């Protein structure tokens, strides 16, 4: 069964490599080449040391649910058929100040509790421009470390 | 430059409104002109006295360089066309005070004019995402509207402090009770906590009655020097403190606790500039795009300890007759939503003592605040004082 088209992201010049990696089902973080601080969302300059040197490193791919909403109102026509759906704000296990958003998959909203351990999964979806793209989604972690 | 440099250098001499509605039937230019003319009339001034205009917008309104010639302003010596929604609303008045204090302008009309229901709905229904930096990480998940973003932080507060749905409801119920005493208010029928709890979910944990009324309308205030205001018909309302700033967002390295808003960062500077503290505030008109925005700011401006905003609003402290009446006009939840200037204008009415049935007796110092910074990483606020 094909899901309805999603609003596609509009990568910028800083984030394009991150989105390309997600398309390959790789979850990366940017890491400062000078002070080593990991950062997300991607951008060219480190906000700790102002270095422009950076590289891409694999993220742990795990985190904990910091907060969530259950969206009932059909704000987006493209997702009207999916309400109610959860949007998670996930604090990555890589660092306390790294957050990513995503939908909850492989579970129901009744399973959501504060701090729920989750892991990233990749979802290939159809964009609202008719082209495919890939999203990072989150499911309850099967094994806790 | 000391933080008190701007204190009591400028005053609000007039306020004006258009009617609030779901469909104004006119352009935002007409709304702006009508609100400005009403504010000038209130101040005892004319278009010929105006030499500066200031507004804020997000591509949804008419800029000063269109409004000024449409009004017939003889010459503009300064204008401000600030990008932004609710987080910058009060900065427009603060920057007008700066322009007056700096001698760049003598009479600034600050306005916000928007058809936020019939033309450009901030809630996002039927509208594509704006191409700003962080939308790419949110919109593909169906996370787009301010109500959803505030719901995310409201949930974080519930998790951290045990804040309840009923406590959010107290805010909505209280503001509707105030709106019942306000002829301008769009929603004047009283509601109960049960009505609140029965209203439909928009984005859990926020319900319909947690949300502002997307509104067509305009509001304007006239800012001039204190000396000049004292020679005008209305009692001046002094701009004792004005602040804007911030910095946190969900970007890495700028925040780990999203239960604290930007208000906590700017509040100390605001109070220092005004030479006042939370205990001095007689009435507070607090940005209420959503009920939670009131709760978190009551904490972050120091009216109750962090995490106790829920019990504080449930105690009745924020009702008319309480220790800190809040959103005496009904706020965005019940009066109407023109992004902040109607909060400033209500504070002016309270400090003039002209708020009628909803007057806070003897109100001398008012706090009015902007959106606390979750959507754009900044906020702004004013402390206003009666000139007596
Ligand atoms: Zn660095």
Coordinates of C-alpha atoms and ligand atoms in Angstrom, one line a residue:
Chain A
X1 CA 0.0 0.0 0.0
X2 CA 1.4 3.4 -0.9
X3 CA 1.4 6.2 1.6
X4 CA 0.2 9.6 0.6
X5 CA 2.8 12.0 -0.5
X6 CA 4.7 13.9 2.2
X7 CA 5.9 17.5 2.2
X8 CA 9.5 17.1 1.0
X9 CA 12.3 18.8 2.8
X10 CA 14.2 21.6 1.1
X11 CA 17.8 21.0 1.9
X12 CA 20.1 24.0 2.1
X13 CA 23.8 24.2 1.1
X14 CA 24.8 23.1 4.6
X15 CA 22.3 20.2 5.0
X16 CA 22.4 18.7 1.5
X17 CA 25.1 16.1 2.5
X18 CA 23.1 15.0 5.5
X19 CA 19.9 14.5 3.5
X20 CA 21.9 12.6 0.8
X21 CA 23.3 10.3 3.5
X22 CA 19.7 9.7 4.9
X23 CA 18.7 8.8 1.4
X24 CA 21.5 6.1 1.6
X25 CA 20.0 5.0 5.0
X26 CA 22.9 6.5 6.9
X27 CA 22.3 8.7 9.9
X28 CA 25.3 11.1 10.3
X29 CA 26.2 13.9 12.6
X30 CA 28.6 16.7 11.7
X31 CA 31.6 16.9 13.9
X32 CA 33.8 19.9 14.3
X33 CA 37.3 19.3 12.9
X34 CA 38.9 21.5 15.6
X35 CA 37.1 21.0 18.9
X36 CA 35.3 17.8 18.1
X37 CA 31.8 18.9 19.1
X38 CA 29.1 17.1 17.3
X39 CA 26.3 19.2 15.8
X40 CA 22.9 19.0 14.3
X41 CA 21.3 20.5 12.2
X42 CA 24.2 20.8 9.8
X43 CA 25.9 24.2 9.3
X44 CA 29.3 25.4 8.1
X45 CA 30.6 27.1 11.2
X46 CA 31.1 25.6 14.7
X47 CA 29.2 27.6 17.3
X48 CA 31.8 26.7 20.0
X49 CA 35.1 27.5 18.3
X50 CA 34.0 29.1 15.0
X51 CA 36.1 26.5 13.0
X52 CA 35.0 25.8 9.5
X53 CA 36.6 22.4 9.5
X54 CA 34.2 19.6 9.9
X55 CA 33.5 16.0 9.0
X56 CA 30.7 13.5 9.0
X57 CA 30.5 10.7 11.5
X58 CA 27.9 8.0 12.1
X59 CA 25.4 8.8 14.8
X60 CA 24.7 6.2 17.4
X61 CA 21.2 6.0 15.9
X62 CA 19.5 5.9 19.3
X63 CA 17.9 8.4 21.6
X64 CA 15.2 9.0 24.1
X65 CA 11.8 10.7 23.7
X66 CA 12.1 14.2 25.2
X67 CA 8.6 15.3 24.2
X68 CA 5.9 14.5 21.7
X69 CA 2.6 15.7 20.3
X70 CA -0.3 13.7 19.0
X71 CA -1.5 15.7 16.0
X72 CA -5.2 15.7 15.5
X73 CA -5.9 18.7 13.3
X74 CA -5.2 18.3 9.5
X75 CA -2.7 21.1 9.2
X76 CA -1.3 19.7 6.0
X77 CA -3.5 18.4 3.3
X78 CA -0.8 15.9 2.3
X79 CA -1.1 14.3 5.8
X80 CA -4.8 14.7 6.4
X81 CA -5.4 11.0 6.1
X82 CA -2.8 10.1 8.7
X83 CA -4.3 12.0 11.7
X84 CA -4.0 11.4 14.6
X85 CA -0.3 10.9 14.4
X86 CA 2.6 11.4 16.8
X87 CA 5.6 13.7 16.2
X88 CA 8.5 13.0 18.5
X89 CA 11.3 15.3 19.7
X90 CA 14.1 12.9 20.4
X91 CA 17.2 13.7 22.4
X92 CA 20.1 11.7 20.8
X93 CA 22.2 9.5 22.9
X94 CA 25.2 11.2 21.2
X95 CA 24.9 14.4 23.3
X96 CA 22.4 16.1 25.5
X97 CA 22.0 19.1 23.2
X98 CA 21.3 17.1 20.0
X99 CA 17.6 16.8 19.1
X100 CA 15.9 15.4 16.1
X101 CA 12.2 15.2 15.2
X102 CA 10.4 12.3 13.6
X103 CA 7.2 10.3 13.6
X104 CA 6.6 7.2 15.8
X105 CA 6.6 3.9 13.9
X106 CA 6.1 0.3 14.9
X107 CA 4.2 1.4 18.0
X108 CA 1.1 3.3 19.0
X109 CA 0.8 6.6 20.9
X110 CA -0.3 4.7 24.0
X111 CA 3.3 3.2 24.1
X112 CA 4.8 6.7 24.5
X113 CA 6.3 7.5 27.9
X114 CA 8.8 10.2 28.8
X115 CA 12.3 9.0 28.1
X116 CA 11.2 6.1 26.0
X117 CA 14.4 4.6 24.4
X118 CA 14.0 4.8 20.6
X119 CA 16.1 3.9 17.6
X120 CA 16.2 5.5 14.2
X121 CA 14.8 3.7 11.2
X122 CA 14.7 4.9 7.6
X123 CA 11.5 5.4 5.6
X124 CA 11.5 5.8 1.9
X125 CA 8.5 7.9 1.1
X126 CA 6.9 9.7 -1.8
X127 CA 7.3 13.5 -1.8
X128 CA 4.7 16.0 -2.7
X129 CA 6.7 16.7 -5.9
X130 CA 6.2 13.1 -7.0
X131 CA 9.9 12.2 -6.3
X132 CA 11.0 9.8 -3.6
X133 CA 13.0 10.8 -0.6
X134 CA 14.0 9.3 2.7
X135 CA 13.0 10.3 6.3
X136 CA 14.5 9.3 9.6
X137 CA 11.7 7.9 11.8
X138 CA 11.9 6.4 15.3
X139 CA 10.7 3.2 16.8
X140 CA 10.9 1.9 20.4
X141 CA 14.3 0.4 21.0
X142 CA 14.3 -3.4 21.1
X143 CA 17.4 -3.8 23.2
X144 CA 18.3 -1.3 25.8
X145 CA 22.1 -0.9 26.2
Chain B
X1 CA 25.6 52.6 28.5
X2 CA 23.7 51.7 31.6
X3 CA 20.7 49.5 31.4
X4 CA 18.5 52.4 32.7
X5 CA 19.4 54.6 29.8
X6 CA 16.1 54.2 28.0
X7 CA 14.0 54.2 31.2
X8 CA 11.1 56.7 31.0
X9 CA 12.6 58.5 27.9
X10 CA 9.6 57.8 25.8
X11 CA 5.8 57.4 26.3
X12 CA 2.8 56.0 24.7
X13 CA 0.4 58.9 24.0
X14 CA -2.3 57.1 22.1
X15 CA -3.8 53.8 21.1
X16 CA -6.1 52.8 18.3
X17 CA -7.8 49.7 17.0
X18 CA -9.9 48.5 14.1
X19 CA -12.7 46.2 14.9
X20 CA -11.6 42.6 15.2
X21 CA -13.3 40.0 13.0
X22 CA -13.0 36.8 11.0
X23 CA -13.1 38.7 7.7
X24 CA -12.3 42.4 7.6
X25 CA -13.2 42.7 3.9
X26 CA -10.5 45.3 3.5
X27 CA -6.7 45.3 2.7
X28 CA -4.1 45.3 5.4
X29 CA -3.2 48.8 4.2
X30 CA -6.7 50.0 5.1
X31 CA -6.5 48.2 8.4
X32 CA -3.2 50.0 9.1
X33 CA -4.5 53.4 8.1
X34 CA -7.7 53.0 10.2
X35 CA -5.8 51.9 13.4
X36 CA -3.2 54.6 13.0
X37 CA -5.8 57.3 12.5
X38 CA -7.6 56.1 15.6
X39 CA -4.4 56.1 17.6
X40 CA -3.5 59.6 16.5
X41 CA -7.0 60.8 17.3
X42 CA -6.7 59.2 20.8
X43 CA -3.4 61.0 21.2
X44 CA -4.7 64.4 20.1
X45 CA -2.4 64.4 17.1
X46 CA -2.8 64.4 13.4
X47 CA -1.0 62.8 10.4
X48 CA 1.0 66.0 10.0
X49 CA 2.7 65.3 13.4
X50 CA 3.9 61.8 12.3
X51 CA 7.5 61.5 11.3
X52 CA 8.1 57.8 11.8
X53 CA 6.4 54.4 11.4
X54 CA 7.2 51.0 12.8
X55 CA 5.8 47.6 12.2
X56 CA 6.6 43.9 12.1
X57 CA 5.4 41.2 9.7
X58 CA 6.2 37.9 8.1
X59 CA 5.2 38.6 4.5
X60 CA 1.6 39.1 5.6
X61 CA 1.1 42.9 5.9
X62 CA 1.8 46.3 4.4
X63 CA 5.1 48.0 5.1
X64 CA 5.7 51.5 6.3
X65 CA 6.9 52.9 3.0
X66 CA 3.4 52.0 1.6
X67 CA 1.4 53.1 4.6
X68 CA 3.2 56.5 5.0
X69 CA 2.3 57.9 1.6
X70 CA -1.1 56.3 1.8
X71 CA -1.7 58.3 4.9
X72 CA -0.1 61.5 3.5
X73 CA 2.7 61.6 6.1
X74 CA 4.7 64.7 5.1
X75 CA 8.2 63.3 5.7
X76 CA 9.4 60.1 7.2
X77 CA 12.6 60.5 9.3
X78 CA 12.8 56.9 10.5
X79 CA 11.0 53.7 9.9
X80 CA 11.2 50.1 11.0
X81 CA 10.0 47.1 9.0
X82 CA 10.9 44.3 11.4
X83 CA 10.8 40.7 10.2
X84 CA 9.0 38.4 12.6
X85 CA 5.7 37.4 14.2
X86 CA 4.8 37.5 17.8
X87 CA 8.3 37.2 19.3
X88 CA 9.2 40.7 18.0
X89 CA 5.9 42.5 18.6
X90 CA 7.0 44.4 21.7
X91 CA 10.4 45.1 20.2
X92 CA 8.7 47.4 17.7
X93 CA 7.6 49.7 20.5
X94 CA 11.0 49.3 22.2
X95 CA 12.8 50.4 19.1
X96 CA 10.4 53.3 18.6
X97 CA 11.3 54.4 22.1
X98 CA 15.0 54.1 21.1
X99 CA 14.4 56.3 18.0
X100 CA 12.6 58.9 20.2
X101 CA 15.3 58.8 22.8
X102 CA 18.0 59.2 20.2
X103 CA 16.3 62.2 18.7
X104 CA 15.8 60.5 15.3
X105 CA 12.0 60.7 15.5
X106 CA 9.5 62.7 17.5
X107 CA 6.2 60.9 16.8
X108 CA 6.3 57.2 15.9
X109 CA 3.2 55.2 15.0
X110 CA 3.7 51.5 15.7
X111 CA 1.2 49.3 14.0
X112 CA 0.4 45.7 13.3
X113 CA -2.2 45.1 10.6
X114 CA -3.1 41.6 9.5
X115 CA -5.9 39.6 7.9
X116 CA -4.8 36.6 9.9
X117 CA -8.1 34.7 9.4
X118 CA -9.3 35.6 6.0
X119 CA -6.0 35.9 4.1
X120 CA -2.9 34.6 5.9
X121 CA -3.5 32.0 8.7
X122 CA -0.5 31.7 11.0
X123 CA -1.9 28.3 11.9
X124 CA -0.8 27.1 8.5
X125 CA -4.0 25.4 7.4
X126 CA -3.7 25.0 3.6
X127 CA -0.5 26.9 3.5
X128 CA 2.9 25.5 2.6
X129 CA 5.9 25.7 4.9
X130 CA 8.0 28.9 5.0
X131 CA 11.5 28.2 3.7
X132 CA 13.3 29.0 6.9
X133 CA 16.3 27.1 8.3
X134 CA 14.7 24.5 10.6
X135 CA 11.5 23.8 8.7
X136 CA 13.2 21.1 6.6
X137 CA 13.7 19.0 9.8
X138 CA 10.0 19.4 10.9
X139 CA 7.6 19.8 8.0
X140 CA 8.2 16.4 6.4
X141 CA 6.9 14.9 9.7
X142 CA 3.7 17.0 9.6
X143 CA 5.2 19.4 12.2
X144 CA 4.5 22.9 10.9
X145 CA 2.1 25.0 12.8
X146 CA 2.9 27.1 15.9
X147 CA 0.2 25.2 17.9
X148 CA 2.2 22.0 17.3
X149 CA 5.5 23.5 18.3
X150 CA 4.0 25.0 21.5
X151 CA 2.3 21.6 22.2
X152 CA 5.7 20.0 22.1
X153 CA 7.1 22.3 24.8
X154 CA 3.9 22.2 26.8
X155 CA 4.3 18.4 26.9
X156 CA 7.9 18.8 28.0
X157 CA 6.7 21.0 30.9
X158 CA 4.0 18.4 31.9
X159 CA 6.7 15.8 31.9
X160 CA 9.2 17.8 33.9
X161 CA 6.8 19.4 36.5
X162 CA 3.6 17.5 36.5
X163 CA 1.6 20.3 34.9
X164 CA -1.9 19.3 34.1
X165 CA -4.5 19.8 31.4
X166 CA -6.8 21.4 34.0
X167 CA -4.1 24.0 34.8
X168 CA -3.9 25.0 31.1
X169 CA -7.7 25.1 31.2
X170 CA -7.7 27.6 34.0
X171 CA -5.8 30.1 31.8
X172 CA -8.4 29.8 29.0
X173 CA -11.4 30.1 31.5
X174 CA -9.9 33.1 33.2
X175 CA -9.3 35.0 30.0
X176 CA -12.8 34.3 28.7
X177 CA -14.2 35.7 31.9
X178 CA -12.1 38.9 31.3
X179 CA -13.3 39.1 27.7
X180 CA -16.9 39.1 28.9
X181 CA -16.1 42.6 30.2
X182 CA -14.5 43.8 26.9
X183 CA -16.7 45.1 24.1
X184 CA -13.9 44.5 21.6
X185 CA -13.5 40.8 22.4
X186 CA -14.5 38.3 19.7
X187 CA -15.4 35.6 22.2
X188 CA -17.4 36.9 25.2
X189 CA -19.5 33.8 26.2
X190 CA -18.1 32.5 29.5
X191 CA -16.6 29.0 29.5
X192 CA -16.1 26.4 32.2
X193 CA -13.3 24.0 32.9
X194 CA -15.6 21.3 31.6
X195 CA -16.1 23.2 28.4
X196 CA -12.4 23.5 28.1
X197 CA -11.8 19.7 28.7
X198 CA -14.5 18.9 26.1
X199 CA -13.0 21.0 23.4
X200 CA -11.3 19.1 20.6
X201 CA -7.6 18.2 20.4
X202 CA -5.6 20.3 18.0
X203 CA -2.2 18.8 18.9
X204 CA -2.1 17.0 22.2
X205 CA -1.6 18.3 24.8
X206 CA -3.2 21.4 23.4
X207 CA -7.0 21.7 22.6
X208 CA -8.9 24.2 20.5
X209 CA -9.6 26.4 23.6
X210 CA -5.8 26.6 24.2
X211 CA -5.4 28.3 20.9
X212 CA -5.5 32.0 19.9
X213 CA -8.2 33.3 17.6
X214 CA -6.8 33.8 14.2
X215 CA -8.1 37.4 13.6
X216 CA -8.4 40.1 11.0
X217 CA -7.6 43.5 12.6
X218 CA -5.1 46.1 13.4
X219 CA -3.8 47.9 16.4
X220 CA -1.6 51.0 16.7
X221 CA 0.1 52.9 19.4
X222 CA 1.8 56.4 19.3
X223 CA 5.2 56.7 20.8
X224 CA 6.6 60.1 21.6
X225 CA 8.9 61.8 24.1
X226 CA 7.7 61.9 27.7
X227 CA 8.0 65.7 27.7
X228 CA 5.8 66.0 24.6
X229 CA 3.3 63.4 25.9
X230 CA 2.8 65.5 29.0
X231 CA 1.4 68.2 26.8
X232 CA -1.1 66.0 25.0
X233 CA -4.7 65.2 26.2
X234 CA -4.2 61.7 27.5
X235 CA -2.2 60.8 30.6
X236 CA 1.2 59.5 29.4
X237 CA 2.1 55.9 29.8
X238 CA 5.9 55.8 30.3
X239 CA 8.0 53.1 28.6
X240 CA 10.1 52.2 31.7
X241 CA 11.7 49.1 30.3
X242 CA 12.1 47.6 26.9
X243 CA 14.0 44.4 26.0
X244 CA 14.4 42.0 23.2
X245 CA 16.8 39.3 22.6
X246 CA 17.4 35.6 23.3
X247 CA 19.2 32.9 21.4
X248 CA 18.1 29.4 22.2
X249 CA 16.6 27.1 19.7
X250 CA 16.7 23.4 19.0
X251 CA 20.1 23.9 17.4
X252 CA 22.8 21.9 19.1
X253 CA 24.8 23.7 21.8
X254 CA 22.1 26.3 22.5
X255 CA 19.7 24.5 24.7
X256 CA 19.0 21.3 26.6
X257 CA 15.9 22.3 28.6
X258 CA 13.0 23.4 26.5
X259 CA 10.8 24.1 29.6
X260 CA 12.6 27.4 30.0
X261 CA 11.6 30.1 27.5
X262 CA 13.6 33.1 26.3
X263 CA 11.7 35.2 28.8
X264 CA 14.0 33.8 31.5
X265 CA 17.0 35.2 29.6
X266 CA 15.6 38.7 29.0
X267 CA 13.7 39.2 32.3
X268 CA 16.6 40.3 34.4
X269 CA 17.6 43.0 31.9
X270 CA 14.0 44.2 31.6
X271 CA 13.5 44.5 35.3
X272 CA 16.9 46.2 35.8
X273 CA 16.1 48.8 33.1
X274 CA 12.7 49.6 34.6
X275 CA 14.0 49.6 38.2
X276 CA 11.2 47.2 39.1
X277 CA 10.7 43.6 39.9
X278 CA 7.9 41.1 39.7
X279 CA 6.4 42.3 43.0
X280 CA 6.0 45.7 41.5
X281 CA 3.8 44.6 38.6
X282 CA 0.2 45.4 39.1
X283 CA -1.2 43.9 35.8
X284 CA 0.4 41.7 33.1
X285 CA -0.6 41.3 29.5
X286 CA 1.2 38.2 28.5
X287 CA 1.6 36.8 25.0
X288 CA -0.9 34.0 24.7
X289 CA -0.7 32.5 21.3
X290 CA -1.5 29.4 23.3
X291 CA -2.3 28.9 27.0
X292 CA 1.0 27.4 27.7
X293 CA 2.8 30.5 26.6
X294 CA 1.2 32.3 29.6
X295 CA 2.1 29.6 32.0
X296 CA 5.8 29.4 31.1
X297 CA 6.2 33.2 31.1
X298 CA 4.6 33.6 34.5
X299 CA 7.5 31.4 35.7
X300 CA 10.2 32.9 33.6
X301 CA 9.3 36.5 34.5
X302 CA 9.5 35.5 38.2
X303 CA 5.9 35.6 39.4
X304 CA 6.2 32.0 40.7
X305 CA 9.0 29.5 41.0
X306 CA 10.1 27.5 38.0
X307 CA 7.7 24.6 37.5
X308 CA 4.9 26.1 39.6
X309 CA 3.1 27.9 36.9
X310 CA 0.3 25.3 36.9
X311 CA -0.6 25.6 40.6
X312 CA -0.1 29.4 40.3
X313 CA -2.8 29.8 37.6
X314 CA -5.1 27.3 39.3
X315 CA -4.9 29.4 42.5
X316 CA -6.8 32.3 41.0
X317 CA -3.8 34.6 41.4
X318 CA -4.1 35.7 37.7
X319 CA -7.9 36.5 37.8
X320 CA -9.2 40.0 38.1
X321 CA -9.1 40.6 41.8
X322 CA -6.1 38.2 42.2
X323 CA -2.6 39.3 43.1
X324 CA -1.6 39.5 39.4
X325 CA -4.4 40.0 37.0
X326 CA -3.3 38.6 33.6
X327 CA -4.7 39.3 30.1
X328 CA -7.5 41.5 31.4
X329 CA -8.8 42.1 27.9
X330 CA -9.2 38.3 27.2
X331 CA -5.9 38.1 25.3
X332 CA -5.5 36.4 22.0
X333 CA -7.5 33.5 23.3
X334 CA -10.7 35.6 23.6
X335 CA -10.2 39.2 22.5
X336 CA -8.4 38.7 19.2
X337 CA -5.0 38.1 17.9
X338 CA -3.1 40.9 16.3
X339 CA 0.3 39.6 17.4
X340 CA 1.0 41.7 20.5
X341 CA 0.1 45.3 20.1
X342 CA -3.3 44.7 21.5
X343 CA -1.6 43.5 24.7
X344 CA 0.3 46.8 24.8
X345 CA -2.8 48.8 24.2
X346 CA -4.7 47.0 27.0
X347 CA -1.8 47.8 29.4
X348 CA -2.1 51.4 28.4
X349 CA -5.9 51.4 29.2
X350 CA -5.2 49.8 32.6
X351 CA -2.5 52.4 33.4
X352 CA -4.8 55.2 32.3
X353 CA -7.5 53.8 34.5
X354 CA -9.9 53.6 31.6
X355 CA -10.4 49.8 31.4
X356 CA -14.0 50.0 32.7
X357 CA -15.4 46.8 34.2
X358 CA -12.1 45.0 33.9
X359 CA -10.0 47.8 35.5
X360 CA -7.4 46.7 38.0
X361 CA -7.8 49.3 40.7
X362 CA -4.9 51.7 41.0
X363 CA -2.8 49.9 38.4
X364 CA 0.5 51.8 38.1
X365 CA 3.0 49.3 36.6
X366 CA 2.3 46.9 33.8
X367 CA 4.3 44.1 32.2
X368 CA 3.5 43.2 28.6
X369 CA 5.3 40.5 26.7
X370 CA 5.8 39.0 23.3
X371 CA 5.9 35.4 22.2
X372 CA 8.5 33.7 24.4
X373 CA 10.7 32.6 21.7
X374 CA 10.1 29.0 20.8
X375 CA 9.4 29.6 17.1
X376 CA 11.9 32.3 16.5
X377 CA 14.8 32.2 18.9
X378 CA 14.1 35.5 20.7
X379 CA 11.5 37.5 22.6
X380 CA 10.7 41.0 23.6
X381 CA 8.8 42.8 26.4
X382 CA 7.9 46.1 27.9
X383 CA 7.4 47.5 31.4
X384 CA 5.0 50.4 31.3
X385 CA 4.3 52.9 34.1
X386 CA 1.6 55.4 34.8
X387 CA 3.0 59.0 34.9
X388 CA 1.9 59.9 38.4
Ligands
LIG1 ZN1 34.4 23.6 17.2

